[in-house]
Amino acid sequence: MADESRSRSAGVFDIRLIIALLMGVYGAVLTVLGIGFTTDEDMAKSADININLWAGLAMLVFAGVFVLWAQLRPLTVPDNVESDATEEEAVEPGH
Amino acid sequence: MTVLAQADLRLDANAIDYLLLAFYFFVVLGIGYLARKQVSTSLDFFLSGRSLPAWVTGLAFIAANLGAIEVMGMSANGAEYGLPTAHYFWIGAVPAMLFLGIVMMPFYYGSKVRSVPEFMLRRFGKPAHLVNGISFAAAQILIAGANLFLLASVVNLLLGWPIWVSVILAAVIVLSYTALGGLSAAIYNEVLQFFVIVAALLPLTIVGLYKVGGWDGLVDKVAGGPGGAEQLSSWPGNQLTGFGDNFLSVLGLVFGLGFVLSFGYWTTNFVEVQRAMASKSMSAARRTPIIGAFPKILMPFIVIIPGMIAGVTVTELQGENKAALMAGDGAESGATFNDALLLLMRDLLPNGMLGIAIAGLLASFMAGMAANLSSFNTVFTYDIWQAYIKKGESDEYYLRTGRTVTAIATVLAIGTAFIASTYSNLMDYLQQLFSFFNAPLFATFILGMFWKRMTPTAGWTGLVSGTLAALGVFALAETGVWDLPGQGASFVGAGAAFAVDIVVSVVVTYMTQPKPAPQLVGLVYSMTPKERLKHATTGDDAGWYRSPGLLAGIALVITIVLNFIF
């Protein structure tokens, strides 16, 4: 039972890609806003930094790094489960 | 709640901001849906089937604590007290997190208990178990309420919706993903939330620092403000503790906050420990709090500093307003320190970034509340329902119970949101709660883990008398018999709870019978063979960069250096 759930949770979805998706979309929207839709008023508000542009670019880079990480080190089902972990279901705790 | 409404804080959000916010909720609910597919047993639901990698549980470990309370409460603290607030991170959190990973985790993970109260059951028996289970459950509901209230006030500002509408809507969203995907959904969302929170706060801090003329500009302005230069160095922190005397103040910080409150909070709070228990191996479990310590060390820079910037740049909070608030009177502007972050966002962020900042705040609220709910349902189902009310039902039955209990807890949290709304600085409220619940628990744990003679009766009498001692200090401070401003009352309360717990436990131990030695294996340090506390160093756990001891050493050095600099 325990081993089954362990392998399934490893295989179903990779949280790194979901984080990259959210950050990537945010980054893209902010970058477009920063390049095309930043008014002088916006600039004055944020201490003359085009914060949408910079934050957007940073988020795109971040998303890229996470995708790369997920590609280079894909999730694997662990085959060498620690010895004590295999018996966790055998122990009935607390009774 | 009326306090927030008095100042005009309506954020100037437009369609883009709402779109970014909507996308965030879409992803959050998507994670709940995906995680549901993995839940087939109660262990999957309550402990993620013990299958998660250390970096996920490590980030979830601090994200669970990085609720709106932490983000807004700590920036409120930053605005009010300045840099001494960093003690909550460097004296408070980090050493305790390292201690948890190095010393205590082998007992938790190694004994295969499913919750902290279950550890109490095996070490001290039923009375201590029941006391701990019930007090933990009650505390979670109160804290979840504080999270809800904060979210409601944010949404109230943003959309102008009535508080009760946003409370209920927010509760429904958190409920739907925690009830669907259990702990996995909560943990995955916490990791996501962590990144969104950083993405919201880091740009805000950078823009804010530019605005005040860099670090030097901030230093000048804070030193010239009502708090004075004292707010720029973390020691001795008199304003924070409320002690006039430097020595007492340092003592209060190190012993009250650093030792009792923080060790109590981080090492015995099941909200945190549960994240480590969900990891896939002993090594990963030990690394969970240690990995979490690294971002925790840096957190003051994006939480406290924005608060300080708000305290000197935001019209409603600076100058006379700040002086009035520090004296305990309402500011003329109607703002409170809890508004610091919102006001700063209003002043500095253009549309786009504003939407992400709002998403970050809502994210932090949900991280906190989901953490409260997911640990509440585990403790309630395993430690109260299964242990005392409905024994021996099928696993499926308890899985269903867990989902139902999550829903009931959400409804109760809506009620406690209204208690939280009566405090002007929510950190005061929370530290107060921790002094009641966590400080005595830590005393009992540390005695129980290292002193095999300690008896079951001592376990529960110590807990009860410790909590009563903290309540006594609270009553004295509230009625004005003992004048303790700032957060000094909760530090003293925690110290009293700890001391009373130890004394009562020792006295009772010598009057009652200890448990037979064989029942203490894996629960008490001297009774546990050293091999049982070791972890594997092969496969996924190999490599020096995965060594808990080394990682902890690096974190400790960074913390000490930071304490010297600031």
XYZ file of C-alpha atoms in Angstrom, chain B residues 101-108 110-111 282-283 286 450 522-536:
29
model
C 16.167 18.765 12.277
C 19.223 17.600 14.147
C 17.944 16.446 17.536
C 14.202 15.870 17.487
C 13.305 14.694 14.009
C 14.850 11.237 14.432
C 12.341 10.576 17.218
C 9.366 11.898 15.297
C 11.768 7.209 13.423
C 8.888 6.340 15.739
C 14.613 9.951 7.530
C 17.342 12.007 5.878
C 15.804 15.873 8.999
C 15.740 13.037 27.554
C 12.444 5.023 20.074
C 10.828 7.662 22.299
C 13.505 8.513 24.854
C 17.058 9.357 23.927
C 18.922 7.077 26.329
C 16.627 4.128 25.589
C 17.026 4.264 21.830
C 19.809 2.388 20.047
C 21.994 4.850 18.134
C 21.382 3.091 14.787
C 17.694 3.871 14.992
C 18.472 7.580 14.964
C 20.757 7.373 11.929
C 19.605 7.981 8.408
C 20.661 6.434 5.090
